JSON list of C-alpha atoms in Angstrom, two decimals:
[
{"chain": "A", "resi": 18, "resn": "UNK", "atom": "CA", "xyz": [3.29, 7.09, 3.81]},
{"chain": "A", "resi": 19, "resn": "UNK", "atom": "CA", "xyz": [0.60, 4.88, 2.24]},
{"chain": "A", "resi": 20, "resn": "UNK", "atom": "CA", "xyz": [2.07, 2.65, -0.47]},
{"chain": "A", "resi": 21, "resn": "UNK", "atom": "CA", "xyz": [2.02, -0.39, -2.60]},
{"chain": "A", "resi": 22, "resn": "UNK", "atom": "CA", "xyz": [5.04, -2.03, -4.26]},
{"chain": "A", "resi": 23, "resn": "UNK", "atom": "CA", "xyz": [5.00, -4.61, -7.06]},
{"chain": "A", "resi": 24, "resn": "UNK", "atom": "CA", "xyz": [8.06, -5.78, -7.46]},
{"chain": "A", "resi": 25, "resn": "UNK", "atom": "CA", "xyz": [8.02, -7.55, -10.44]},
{"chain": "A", "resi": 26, "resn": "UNK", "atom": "CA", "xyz": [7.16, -4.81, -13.86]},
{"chain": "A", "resi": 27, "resn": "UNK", "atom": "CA", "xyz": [7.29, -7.42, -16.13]},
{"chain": "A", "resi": 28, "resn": "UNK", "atom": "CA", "xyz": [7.28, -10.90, -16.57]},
{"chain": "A", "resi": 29, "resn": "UNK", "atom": "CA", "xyz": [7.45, -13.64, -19.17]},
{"chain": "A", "resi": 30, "resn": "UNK", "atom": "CA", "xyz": [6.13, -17.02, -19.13]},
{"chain": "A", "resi": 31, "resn": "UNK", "atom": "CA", "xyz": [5.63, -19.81, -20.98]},
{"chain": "A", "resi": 32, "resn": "UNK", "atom": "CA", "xyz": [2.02, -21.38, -21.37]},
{"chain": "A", "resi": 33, "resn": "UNK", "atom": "CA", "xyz": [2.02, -23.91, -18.18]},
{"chain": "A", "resi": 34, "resn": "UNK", "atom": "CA", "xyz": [3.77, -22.50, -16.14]},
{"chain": "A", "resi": 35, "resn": "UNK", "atom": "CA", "xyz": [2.96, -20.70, -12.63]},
{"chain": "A", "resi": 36, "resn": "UNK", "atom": "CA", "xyz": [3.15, -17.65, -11.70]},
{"chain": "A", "resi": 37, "resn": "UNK", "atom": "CA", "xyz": [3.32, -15.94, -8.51]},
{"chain": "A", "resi": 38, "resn": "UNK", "atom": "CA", "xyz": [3.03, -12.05, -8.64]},
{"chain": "A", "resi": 39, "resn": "UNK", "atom": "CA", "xyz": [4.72, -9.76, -5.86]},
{"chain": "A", "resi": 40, "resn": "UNK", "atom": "CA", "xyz": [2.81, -7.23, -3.94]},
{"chain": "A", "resi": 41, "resn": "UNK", "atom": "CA", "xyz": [3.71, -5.93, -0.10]},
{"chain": "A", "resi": 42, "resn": "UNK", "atom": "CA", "xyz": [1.91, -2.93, 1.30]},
{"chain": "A", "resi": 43, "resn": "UNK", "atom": "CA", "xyz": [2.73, 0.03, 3.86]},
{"chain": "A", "resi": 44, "resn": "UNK", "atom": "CA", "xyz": [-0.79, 0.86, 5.24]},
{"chain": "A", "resi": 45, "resn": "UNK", "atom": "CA", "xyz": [-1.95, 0.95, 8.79]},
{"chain": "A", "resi": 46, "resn": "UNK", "atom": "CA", "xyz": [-5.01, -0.12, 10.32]},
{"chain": "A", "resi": 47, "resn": "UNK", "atom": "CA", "xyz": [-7.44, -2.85, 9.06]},
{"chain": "A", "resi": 48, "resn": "UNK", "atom": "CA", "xyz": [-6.61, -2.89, 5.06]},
{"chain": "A", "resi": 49, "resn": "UNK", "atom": "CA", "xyz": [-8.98, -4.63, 2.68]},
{"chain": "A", "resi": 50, "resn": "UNK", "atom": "CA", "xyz": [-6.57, -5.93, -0.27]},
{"chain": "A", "resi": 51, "resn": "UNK", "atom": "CA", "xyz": [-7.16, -6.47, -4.12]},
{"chain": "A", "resi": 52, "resn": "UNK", "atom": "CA", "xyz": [-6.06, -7.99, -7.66]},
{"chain": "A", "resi": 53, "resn": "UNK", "atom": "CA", "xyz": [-7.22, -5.93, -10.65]},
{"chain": "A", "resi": 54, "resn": "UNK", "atom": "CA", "xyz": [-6.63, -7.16, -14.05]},
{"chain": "A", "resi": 55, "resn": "UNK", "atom": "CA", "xyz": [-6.57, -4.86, -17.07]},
{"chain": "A", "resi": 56, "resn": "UNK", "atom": "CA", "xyz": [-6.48, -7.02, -20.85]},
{"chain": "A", "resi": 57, "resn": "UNK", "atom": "CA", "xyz": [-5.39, -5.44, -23.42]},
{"chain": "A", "resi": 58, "resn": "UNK", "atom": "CA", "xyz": [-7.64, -2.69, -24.54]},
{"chain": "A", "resi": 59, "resn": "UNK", "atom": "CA", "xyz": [-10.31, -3.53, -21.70]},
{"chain": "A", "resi": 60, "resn": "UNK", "atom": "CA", "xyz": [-11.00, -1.83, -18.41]},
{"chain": "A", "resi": 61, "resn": "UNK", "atom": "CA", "xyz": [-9.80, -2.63, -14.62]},
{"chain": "A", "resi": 62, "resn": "UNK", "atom": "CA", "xyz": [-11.62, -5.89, -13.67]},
{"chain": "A", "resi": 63, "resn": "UNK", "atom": "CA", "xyz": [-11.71, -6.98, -10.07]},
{"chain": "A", "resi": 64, "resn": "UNK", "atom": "CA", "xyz": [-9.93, -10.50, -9.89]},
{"chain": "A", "resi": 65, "resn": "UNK", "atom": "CA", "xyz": [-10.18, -11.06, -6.56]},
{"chain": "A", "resi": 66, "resn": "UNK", "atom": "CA", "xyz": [-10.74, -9.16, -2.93]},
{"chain": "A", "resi": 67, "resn": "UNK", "atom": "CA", "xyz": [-9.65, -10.07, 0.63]},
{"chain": "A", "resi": 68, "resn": "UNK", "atom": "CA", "xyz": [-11.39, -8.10, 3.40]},
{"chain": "A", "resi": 69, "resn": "UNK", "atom": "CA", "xyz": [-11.44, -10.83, 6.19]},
{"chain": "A", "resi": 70, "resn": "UNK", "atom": "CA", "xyz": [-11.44, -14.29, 7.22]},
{"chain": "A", "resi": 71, "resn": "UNK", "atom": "CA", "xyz": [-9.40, -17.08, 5.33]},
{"chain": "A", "resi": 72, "resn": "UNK", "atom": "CA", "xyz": [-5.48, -15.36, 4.37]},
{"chain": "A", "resi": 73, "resn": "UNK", "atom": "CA", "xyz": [-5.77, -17.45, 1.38]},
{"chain": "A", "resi": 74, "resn": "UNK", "atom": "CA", "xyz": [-8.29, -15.72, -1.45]},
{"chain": "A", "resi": 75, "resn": "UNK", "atom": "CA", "xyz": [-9.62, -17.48, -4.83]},
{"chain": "A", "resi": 76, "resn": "UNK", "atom": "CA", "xyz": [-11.04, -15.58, -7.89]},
{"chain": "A", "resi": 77, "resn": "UNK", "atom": "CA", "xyz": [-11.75, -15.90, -10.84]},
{"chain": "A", "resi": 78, "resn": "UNK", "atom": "CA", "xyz": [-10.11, -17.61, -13.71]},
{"chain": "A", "resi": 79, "resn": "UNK", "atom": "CA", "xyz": [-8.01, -19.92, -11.24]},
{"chain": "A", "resi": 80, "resn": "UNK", "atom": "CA", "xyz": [-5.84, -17.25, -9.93]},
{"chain": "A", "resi": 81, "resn": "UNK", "atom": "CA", "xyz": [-5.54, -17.12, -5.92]},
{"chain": "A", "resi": 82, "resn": "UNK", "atom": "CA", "xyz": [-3.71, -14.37, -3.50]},
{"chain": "A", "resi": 83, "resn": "UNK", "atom": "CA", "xyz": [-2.12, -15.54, -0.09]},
{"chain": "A", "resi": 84, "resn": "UNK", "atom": "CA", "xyz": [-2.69, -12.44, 2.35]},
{"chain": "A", "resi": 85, "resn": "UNK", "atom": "CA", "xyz": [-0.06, -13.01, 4.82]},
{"chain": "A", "resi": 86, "resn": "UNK", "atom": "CA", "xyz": [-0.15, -10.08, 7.46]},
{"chain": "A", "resi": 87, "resn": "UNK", "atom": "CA", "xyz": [3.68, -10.28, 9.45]},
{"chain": "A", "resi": 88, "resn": "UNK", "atom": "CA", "xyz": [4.99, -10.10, 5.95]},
{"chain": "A", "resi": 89, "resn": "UNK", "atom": "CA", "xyz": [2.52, -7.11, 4.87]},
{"chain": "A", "resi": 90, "resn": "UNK", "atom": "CA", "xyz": [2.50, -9.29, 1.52]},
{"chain": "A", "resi": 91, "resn": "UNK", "atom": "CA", "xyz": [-1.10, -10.14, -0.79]},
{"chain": "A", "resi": 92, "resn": "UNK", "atom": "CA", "xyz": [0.80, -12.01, -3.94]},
{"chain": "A", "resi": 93, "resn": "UNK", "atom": "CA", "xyz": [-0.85, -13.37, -6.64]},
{"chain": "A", "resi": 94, "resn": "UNK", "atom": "CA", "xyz": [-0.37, -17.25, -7.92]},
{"chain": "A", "resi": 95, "resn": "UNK", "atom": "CA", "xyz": [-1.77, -19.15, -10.60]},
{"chain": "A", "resi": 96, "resn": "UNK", "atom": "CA", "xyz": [-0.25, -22.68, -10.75]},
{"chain": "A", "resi": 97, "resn": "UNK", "atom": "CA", "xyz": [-0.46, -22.96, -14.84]},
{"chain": "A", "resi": 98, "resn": "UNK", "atom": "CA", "xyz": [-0.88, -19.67, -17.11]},
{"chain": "A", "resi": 99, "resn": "UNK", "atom": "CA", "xyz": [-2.57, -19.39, -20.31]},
{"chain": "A", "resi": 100, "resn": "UNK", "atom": "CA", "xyz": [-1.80, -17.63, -23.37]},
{"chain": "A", "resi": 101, "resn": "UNK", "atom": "CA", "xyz": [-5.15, -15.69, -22.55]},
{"chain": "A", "resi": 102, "resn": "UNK", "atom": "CA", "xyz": [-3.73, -14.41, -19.41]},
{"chain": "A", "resi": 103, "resn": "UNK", "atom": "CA", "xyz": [-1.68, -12.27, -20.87]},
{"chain": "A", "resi": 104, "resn": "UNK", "atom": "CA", "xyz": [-2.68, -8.74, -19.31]},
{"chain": "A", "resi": 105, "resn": "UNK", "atom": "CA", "xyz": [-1.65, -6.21, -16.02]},
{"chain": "A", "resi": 106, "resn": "UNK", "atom": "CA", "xyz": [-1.85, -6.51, -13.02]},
{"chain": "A", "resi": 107, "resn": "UNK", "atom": "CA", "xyz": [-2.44, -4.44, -10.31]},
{"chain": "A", "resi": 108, "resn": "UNK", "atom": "CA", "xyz": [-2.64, -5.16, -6.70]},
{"chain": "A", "resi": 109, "resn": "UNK", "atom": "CA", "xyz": [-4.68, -2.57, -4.68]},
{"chain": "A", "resi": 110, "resn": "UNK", "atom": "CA", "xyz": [-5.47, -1.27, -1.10]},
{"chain": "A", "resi": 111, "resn": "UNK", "atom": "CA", "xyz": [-7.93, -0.12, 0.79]},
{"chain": "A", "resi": 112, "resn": "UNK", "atom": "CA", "xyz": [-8.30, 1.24, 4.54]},
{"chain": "A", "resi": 113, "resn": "UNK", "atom": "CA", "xyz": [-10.80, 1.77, 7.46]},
{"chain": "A", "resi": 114, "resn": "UNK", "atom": "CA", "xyz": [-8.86, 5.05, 7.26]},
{"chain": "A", "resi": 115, "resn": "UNK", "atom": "CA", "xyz": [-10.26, 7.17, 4.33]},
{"chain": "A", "resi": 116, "resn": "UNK", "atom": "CA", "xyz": [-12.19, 6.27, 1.12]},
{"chain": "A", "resi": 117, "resn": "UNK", "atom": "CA", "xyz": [-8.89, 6.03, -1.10]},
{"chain": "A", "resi": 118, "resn": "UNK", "atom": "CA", "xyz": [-7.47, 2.46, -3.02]},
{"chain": "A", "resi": 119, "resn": "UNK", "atom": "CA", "xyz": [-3.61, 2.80, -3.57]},
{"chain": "A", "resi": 120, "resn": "UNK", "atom": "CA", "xyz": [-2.79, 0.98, -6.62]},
{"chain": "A", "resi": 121, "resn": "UNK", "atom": "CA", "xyz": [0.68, -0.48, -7.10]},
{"chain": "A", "resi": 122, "resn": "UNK", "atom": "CA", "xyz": [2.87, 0.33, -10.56]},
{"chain": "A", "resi": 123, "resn": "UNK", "atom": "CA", "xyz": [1.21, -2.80, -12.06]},
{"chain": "A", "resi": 124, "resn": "UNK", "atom": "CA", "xyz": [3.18, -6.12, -13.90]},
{"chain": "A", "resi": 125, "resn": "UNK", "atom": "CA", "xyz": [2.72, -6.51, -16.55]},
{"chain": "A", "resi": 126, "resn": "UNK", "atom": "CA", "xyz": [2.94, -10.19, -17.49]},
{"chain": "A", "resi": 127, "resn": "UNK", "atom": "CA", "xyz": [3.40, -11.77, -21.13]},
{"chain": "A", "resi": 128, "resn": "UNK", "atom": "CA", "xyz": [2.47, -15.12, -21.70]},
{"chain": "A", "resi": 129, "resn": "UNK", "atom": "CA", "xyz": [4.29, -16.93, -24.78]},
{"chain": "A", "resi": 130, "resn": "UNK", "atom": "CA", "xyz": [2.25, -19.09, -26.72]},
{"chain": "K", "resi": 7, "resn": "UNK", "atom": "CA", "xyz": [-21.99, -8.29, -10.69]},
{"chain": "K", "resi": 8, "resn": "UNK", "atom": "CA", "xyz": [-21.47, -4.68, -10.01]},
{"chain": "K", "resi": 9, "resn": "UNK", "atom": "CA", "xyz": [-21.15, -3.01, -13.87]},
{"chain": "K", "resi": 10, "resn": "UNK", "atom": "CA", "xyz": [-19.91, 0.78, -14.11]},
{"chain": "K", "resi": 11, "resn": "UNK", "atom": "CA", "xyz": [-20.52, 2.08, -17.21]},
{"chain": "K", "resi": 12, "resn": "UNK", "atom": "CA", "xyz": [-18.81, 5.24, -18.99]},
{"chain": "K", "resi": 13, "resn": "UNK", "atom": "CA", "xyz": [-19.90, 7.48, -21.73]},
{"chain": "K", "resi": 14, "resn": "UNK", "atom": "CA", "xyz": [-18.35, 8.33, -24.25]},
{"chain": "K", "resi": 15, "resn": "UNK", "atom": "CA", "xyz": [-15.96, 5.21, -24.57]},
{"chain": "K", "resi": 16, "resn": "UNK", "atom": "CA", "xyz": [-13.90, 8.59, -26.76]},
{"chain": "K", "resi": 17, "resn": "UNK", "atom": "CA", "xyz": [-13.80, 12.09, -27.00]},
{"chain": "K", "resi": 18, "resn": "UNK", "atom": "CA", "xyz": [-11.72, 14.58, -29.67]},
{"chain": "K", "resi": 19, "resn": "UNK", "atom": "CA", "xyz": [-12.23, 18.38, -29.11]},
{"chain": "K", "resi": 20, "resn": "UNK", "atom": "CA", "xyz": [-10.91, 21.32, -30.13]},
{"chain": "K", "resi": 21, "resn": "UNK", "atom": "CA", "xyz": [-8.39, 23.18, -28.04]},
{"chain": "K", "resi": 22, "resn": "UNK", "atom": "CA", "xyz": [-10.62, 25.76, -25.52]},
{"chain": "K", "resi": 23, "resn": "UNK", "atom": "CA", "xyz": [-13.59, 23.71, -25.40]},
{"chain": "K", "resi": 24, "resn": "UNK", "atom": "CA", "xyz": [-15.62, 21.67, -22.53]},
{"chain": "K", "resi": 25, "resn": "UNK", "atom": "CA", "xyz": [-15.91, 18.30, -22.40]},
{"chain": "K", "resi": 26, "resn": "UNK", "atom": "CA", "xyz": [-18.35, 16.02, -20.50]},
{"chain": "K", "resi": 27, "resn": "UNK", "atom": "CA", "xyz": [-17.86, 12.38, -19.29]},
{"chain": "K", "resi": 28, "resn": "UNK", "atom": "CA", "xyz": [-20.66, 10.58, -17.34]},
{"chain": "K", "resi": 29, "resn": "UNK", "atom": "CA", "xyz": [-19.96, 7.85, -14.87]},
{"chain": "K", "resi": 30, "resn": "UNK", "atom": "CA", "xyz": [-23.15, 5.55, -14.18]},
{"chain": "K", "resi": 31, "resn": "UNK", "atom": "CA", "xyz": [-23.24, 2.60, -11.47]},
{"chain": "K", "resi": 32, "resn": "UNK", "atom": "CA", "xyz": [-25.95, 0.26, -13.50]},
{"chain": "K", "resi": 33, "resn": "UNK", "atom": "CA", "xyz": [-26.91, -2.15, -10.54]},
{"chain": "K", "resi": 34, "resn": "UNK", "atom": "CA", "xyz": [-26.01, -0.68, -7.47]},
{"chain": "K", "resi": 35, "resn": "UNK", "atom": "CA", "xyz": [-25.92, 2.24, -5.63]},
{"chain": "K", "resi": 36, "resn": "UNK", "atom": "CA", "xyz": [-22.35, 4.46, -5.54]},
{"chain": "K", "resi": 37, "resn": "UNK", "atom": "CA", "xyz": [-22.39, 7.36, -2.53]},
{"chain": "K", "resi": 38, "resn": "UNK", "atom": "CA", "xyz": [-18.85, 7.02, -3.79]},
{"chain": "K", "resi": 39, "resn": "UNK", "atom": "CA", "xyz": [-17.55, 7.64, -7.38]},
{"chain": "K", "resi": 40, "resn": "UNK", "atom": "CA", "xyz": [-13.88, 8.27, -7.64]},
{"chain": "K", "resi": 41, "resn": "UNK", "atom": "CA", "xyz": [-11.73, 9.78, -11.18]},
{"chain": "K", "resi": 42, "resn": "UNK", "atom": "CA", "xyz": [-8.74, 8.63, -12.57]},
{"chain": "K", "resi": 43, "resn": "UNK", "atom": "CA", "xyz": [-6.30, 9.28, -15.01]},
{"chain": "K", "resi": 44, "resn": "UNK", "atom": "CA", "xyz": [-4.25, 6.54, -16.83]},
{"chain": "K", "resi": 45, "resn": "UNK", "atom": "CA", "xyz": [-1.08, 7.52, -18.52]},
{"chain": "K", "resi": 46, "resn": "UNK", "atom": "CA", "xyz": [0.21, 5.34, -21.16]},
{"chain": "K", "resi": 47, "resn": "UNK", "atom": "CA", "xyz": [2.19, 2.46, -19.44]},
{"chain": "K", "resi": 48, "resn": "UNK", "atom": "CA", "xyz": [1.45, 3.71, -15.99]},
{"chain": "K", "resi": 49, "resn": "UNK", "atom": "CA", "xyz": [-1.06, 3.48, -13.05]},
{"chain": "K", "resi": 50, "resn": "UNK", "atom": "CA", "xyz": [-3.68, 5.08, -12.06]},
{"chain": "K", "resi": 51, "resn": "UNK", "atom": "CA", "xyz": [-3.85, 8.47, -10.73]},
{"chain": "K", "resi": 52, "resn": "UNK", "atom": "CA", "xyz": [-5.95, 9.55, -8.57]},
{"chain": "K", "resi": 53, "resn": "UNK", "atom": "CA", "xyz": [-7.83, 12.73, -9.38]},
{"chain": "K", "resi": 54, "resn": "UNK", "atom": "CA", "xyz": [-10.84, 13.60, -6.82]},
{"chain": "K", "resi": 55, "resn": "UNK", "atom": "CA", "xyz": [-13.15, 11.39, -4.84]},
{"chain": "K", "resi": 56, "resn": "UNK", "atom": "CA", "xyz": [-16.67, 12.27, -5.74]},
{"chain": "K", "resi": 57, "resn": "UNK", "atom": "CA", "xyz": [-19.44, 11.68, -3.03]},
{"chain": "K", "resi": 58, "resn": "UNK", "atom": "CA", "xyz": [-23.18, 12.21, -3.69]},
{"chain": "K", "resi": 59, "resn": "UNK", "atom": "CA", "xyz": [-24.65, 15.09, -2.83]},
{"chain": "K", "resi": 60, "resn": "UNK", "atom": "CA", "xyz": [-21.65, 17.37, -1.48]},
{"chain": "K", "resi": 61, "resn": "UNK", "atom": "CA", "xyz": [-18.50, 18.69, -2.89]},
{"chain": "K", "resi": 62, "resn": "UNK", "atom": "CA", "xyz": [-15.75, 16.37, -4.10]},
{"chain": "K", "resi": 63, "resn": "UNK", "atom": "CA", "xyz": [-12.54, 16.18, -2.45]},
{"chain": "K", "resi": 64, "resn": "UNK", "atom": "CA", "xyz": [-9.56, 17.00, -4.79]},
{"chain": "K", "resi": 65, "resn": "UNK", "atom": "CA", "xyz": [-6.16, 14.98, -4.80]},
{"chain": "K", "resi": 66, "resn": "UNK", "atom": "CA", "xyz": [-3.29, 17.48, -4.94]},
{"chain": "K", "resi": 67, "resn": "UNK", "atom": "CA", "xyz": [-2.22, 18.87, -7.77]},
{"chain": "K", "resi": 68, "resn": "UNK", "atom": "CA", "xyz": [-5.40, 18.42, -9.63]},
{"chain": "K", "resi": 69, "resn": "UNK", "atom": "CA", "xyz": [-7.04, 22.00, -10.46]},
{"chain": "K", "resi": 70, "resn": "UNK", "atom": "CA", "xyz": [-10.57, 21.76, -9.26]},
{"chain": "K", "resi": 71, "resn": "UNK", "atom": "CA", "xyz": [-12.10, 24.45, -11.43]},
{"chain": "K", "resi": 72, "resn": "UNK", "atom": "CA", "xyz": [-10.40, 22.78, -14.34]},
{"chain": "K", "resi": 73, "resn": "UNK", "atom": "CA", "xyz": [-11.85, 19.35, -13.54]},
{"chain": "K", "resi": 74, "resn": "UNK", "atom": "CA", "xyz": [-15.60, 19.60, -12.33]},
{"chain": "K", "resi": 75, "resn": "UNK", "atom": "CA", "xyz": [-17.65, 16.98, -10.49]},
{"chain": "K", "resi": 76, "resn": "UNK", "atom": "CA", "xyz": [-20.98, 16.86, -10.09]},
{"chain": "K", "resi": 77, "resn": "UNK", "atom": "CA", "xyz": [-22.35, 13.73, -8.53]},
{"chain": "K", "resi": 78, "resn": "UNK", "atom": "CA", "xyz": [-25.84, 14.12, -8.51]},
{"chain": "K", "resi": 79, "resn": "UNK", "atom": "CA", "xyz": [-27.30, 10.95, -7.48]},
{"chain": "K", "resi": 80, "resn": "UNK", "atom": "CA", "xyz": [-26.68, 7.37, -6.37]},
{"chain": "K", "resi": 81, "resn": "UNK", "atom": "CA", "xyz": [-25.78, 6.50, -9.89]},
{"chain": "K", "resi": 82, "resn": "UNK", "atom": "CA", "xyz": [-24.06, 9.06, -11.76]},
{"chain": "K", "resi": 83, "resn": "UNK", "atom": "CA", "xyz": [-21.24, 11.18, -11.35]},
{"chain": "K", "resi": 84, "resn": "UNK", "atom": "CA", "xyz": [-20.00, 13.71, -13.95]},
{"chain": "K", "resi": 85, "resn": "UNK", "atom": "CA", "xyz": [-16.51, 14.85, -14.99]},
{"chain": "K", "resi": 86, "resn": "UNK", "atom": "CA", "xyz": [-16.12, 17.91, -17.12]},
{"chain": "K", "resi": 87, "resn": "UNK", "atom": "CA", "xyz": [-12.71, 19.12, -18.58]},
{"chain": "K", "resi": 88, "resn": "UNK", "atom": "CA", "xyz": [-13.10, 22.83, -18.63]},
{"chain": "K", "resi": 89, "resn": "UNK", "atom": "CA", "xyz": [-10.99, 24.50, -21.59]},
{"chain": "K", "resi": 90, "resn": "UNK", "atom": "CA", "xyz": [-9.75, 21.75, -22.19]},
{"chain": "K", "resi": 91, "resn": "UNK", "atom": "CA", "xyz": [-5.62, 21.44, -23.76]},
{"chain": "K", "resi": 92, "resn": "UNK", "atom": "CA", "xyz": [-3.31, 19.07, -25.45]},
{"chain": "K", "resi": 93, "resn": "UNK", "atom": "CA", "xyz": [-2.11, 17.90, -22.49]},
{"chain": "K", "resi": 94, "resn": "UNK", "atom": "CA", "xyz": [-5.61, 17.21, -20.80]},
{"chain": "K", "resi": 95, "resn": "UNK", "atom": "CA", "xyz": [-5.54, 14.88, -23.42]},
{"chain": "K", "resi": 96, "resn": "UNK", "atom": "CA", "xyz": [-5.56, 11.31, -21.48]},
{"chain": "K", "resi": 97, "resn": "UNK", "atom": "CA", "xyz": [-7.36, 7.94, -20.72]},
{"chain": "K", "resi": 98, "resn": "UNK", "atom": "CA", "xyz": [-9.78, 9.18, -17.55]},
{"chain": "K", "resi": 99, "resn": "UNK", "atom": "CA", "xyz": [-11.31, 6.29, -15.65]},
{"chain": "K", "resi": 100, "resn": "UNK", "atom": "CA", "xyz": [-14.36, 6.60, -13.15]},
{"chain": "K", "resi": 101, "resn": "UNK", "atom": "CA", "xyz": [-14.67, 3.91, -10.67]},
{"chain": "K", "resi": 102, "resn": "UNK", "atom": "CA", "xyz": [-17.76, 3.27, -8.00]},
{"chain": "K", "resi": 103, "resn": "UNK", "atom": "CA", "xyz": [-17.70, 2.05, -4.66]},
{"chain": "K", "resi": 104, "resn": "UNK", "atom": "CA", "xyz": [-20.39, -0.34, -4.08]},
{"chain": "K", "resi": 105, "resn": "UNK", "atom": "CA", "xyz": [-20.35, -0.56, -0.20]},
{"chain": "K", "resi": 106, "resn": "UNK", "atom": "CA", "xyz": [-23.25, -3.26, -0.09]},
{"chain": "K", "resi": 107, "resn": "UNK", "atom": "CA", "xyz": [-21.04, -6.00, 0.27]},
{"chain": "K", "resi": 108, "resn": "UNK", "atom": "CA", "xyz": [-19.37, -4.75, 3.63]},
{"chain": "K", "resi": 109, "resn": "UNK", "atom": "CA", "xyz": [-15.79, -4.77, 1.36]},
{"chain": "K", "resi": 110, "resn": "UNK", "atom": "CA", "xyz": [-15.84, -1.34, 0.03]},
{"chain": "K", "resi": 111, "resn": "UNK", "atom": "CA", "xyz": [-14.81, -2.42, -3.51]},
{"chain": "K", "resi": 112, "resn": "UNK", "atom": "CA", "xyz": [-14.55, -0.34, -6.38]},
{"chain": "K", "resi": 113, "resn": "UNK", "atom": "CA", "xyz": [-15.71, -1.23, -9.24]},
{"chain": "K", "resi": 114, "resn": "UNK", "atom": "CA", "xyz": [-14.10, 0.69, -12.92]},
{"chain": "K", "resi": 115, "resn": "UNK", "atom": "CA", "xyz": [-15.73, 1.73, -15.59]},
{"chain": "K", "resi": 116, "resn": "UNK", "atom": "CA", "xyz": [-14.34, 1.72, -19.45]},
{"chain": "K", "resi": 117, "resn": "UNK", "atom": "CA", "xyz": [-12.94, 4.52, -19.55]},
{"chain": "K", "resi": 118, "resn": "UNK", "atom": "CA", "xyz": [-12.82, 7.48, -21.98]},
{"chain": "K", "resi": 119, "resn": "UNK", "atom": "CA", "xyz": [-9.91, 8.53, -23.89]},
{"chain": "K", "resi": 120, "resn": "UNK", "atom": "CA", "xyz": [-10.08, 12.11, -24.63]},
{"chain": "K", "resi": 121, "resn": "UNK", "atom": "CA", "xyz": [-7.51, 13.71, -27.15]},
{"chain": "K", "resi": 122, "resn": "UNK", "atom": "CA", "xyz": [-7.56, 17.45, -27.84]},
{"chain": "K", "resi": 123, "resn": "UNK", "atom": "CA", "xyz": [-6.12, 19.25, -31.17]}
]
């Protein structure tokens, strides 16, 4: 079946330090992968997208994704947090299959000021 | 960028009664609109996938005469709890797929927290 795992369900940080956020998928076919980010009290926003070309994806707010396709693996990174990135995470997938994204559990991270 | 926009932001109703949430894609054009629900804590859920002009296609589970979806044009899509209960009560989230791009991405709205007595 169709999944998404996020391995990590929460996490706690310090301000400066990086971050690397687990996600591996069970899809077949051509998958188009994502990062949503949900801040407290706000909606799903789209941090970044990888449909094709360059494995390695940057969005916004200095946060990259490494899509590396033997490992079925799209994890997050960020090489210093900020107390502002305190939030969930989901990572997300889409297929050439059918119109549906599969959403992982989410992490949700905590930064400490 | 792509903006999905969700009204009402919140909803209380009385047991028995119908309520109405709109789902509008401001600067692009959705044949795609898909519902969510968001329990506390938890994911998404999938409810139906909504495509413009033709029936929407229900997840399992979901009762589709409980849940109606109208998605009338390019833009909008509609959501109405029927009779709604206590336990309809729930954070629903519409998203829209802009397929412009070439990517396919979906784009959320708000979302609309509904609570009924």
């Amino acid at each position: 079946a169709q999944s998404v795992s996020q391995h990590n369900h929460h996490v706690i940080l310090s301000e400066a330090a990086s971050l690397e956020l687990g996600c591996n998928y069970s899809y077949g076919g051509t998958v188009n992968l994502f990062w949503y980010v949900q801040y407290p009290g706000q909606h799903l926003q789209l941090l970044l997208k990888y449909f094709s070309g360059d494995p390695l994806v940057k969005g916004i707010k200095g946060f990259e994704a490494e899509f590396i396709k033997s490992k079925f693996s799209f994890n997050l990174r960020k090489p210093s947090v900020q107390w502002s990135d305190t939030a969930e995470y989901f990572c997300a997938v889409t297929s050439n299959r059918d119109d549906k994204i599969i959403f992982g559990k989410g992490t949700r991270l905590h930064i400490l000021p | 960028g792509a903006v999905v926009s969700q009204h009402p932001s919140w909803v209380i109703c009385k047991s028995g009664t119908s309520v109405k949430i709109e789902c509008r894609s401001l600067d692009f054009q959705a044949t795609t609109m898909f519902w969510y629900r968001q329990f506390p804590k938890q994911s998404l859920m999938l409810m139906a996938t909504s495509n413009e002009g033709s029936k929407a296609t229900y997840e399992q589970g979901v009762e589709k005469d409980k849940f109606l979806i109208n998605h009338a044009s390019l833009t909008l899509s509609t959501l109405t709890v029927t009779s709604a209960h206590p336990e309809d009560s729930s954070f629903y989230i519409c998203s829209a797929r802009d397929g412009g791009d070439g990517t396919d991405t979906q784009y959320f709205g708000p979302g609309t927290r509904l609570t009924v007595l």
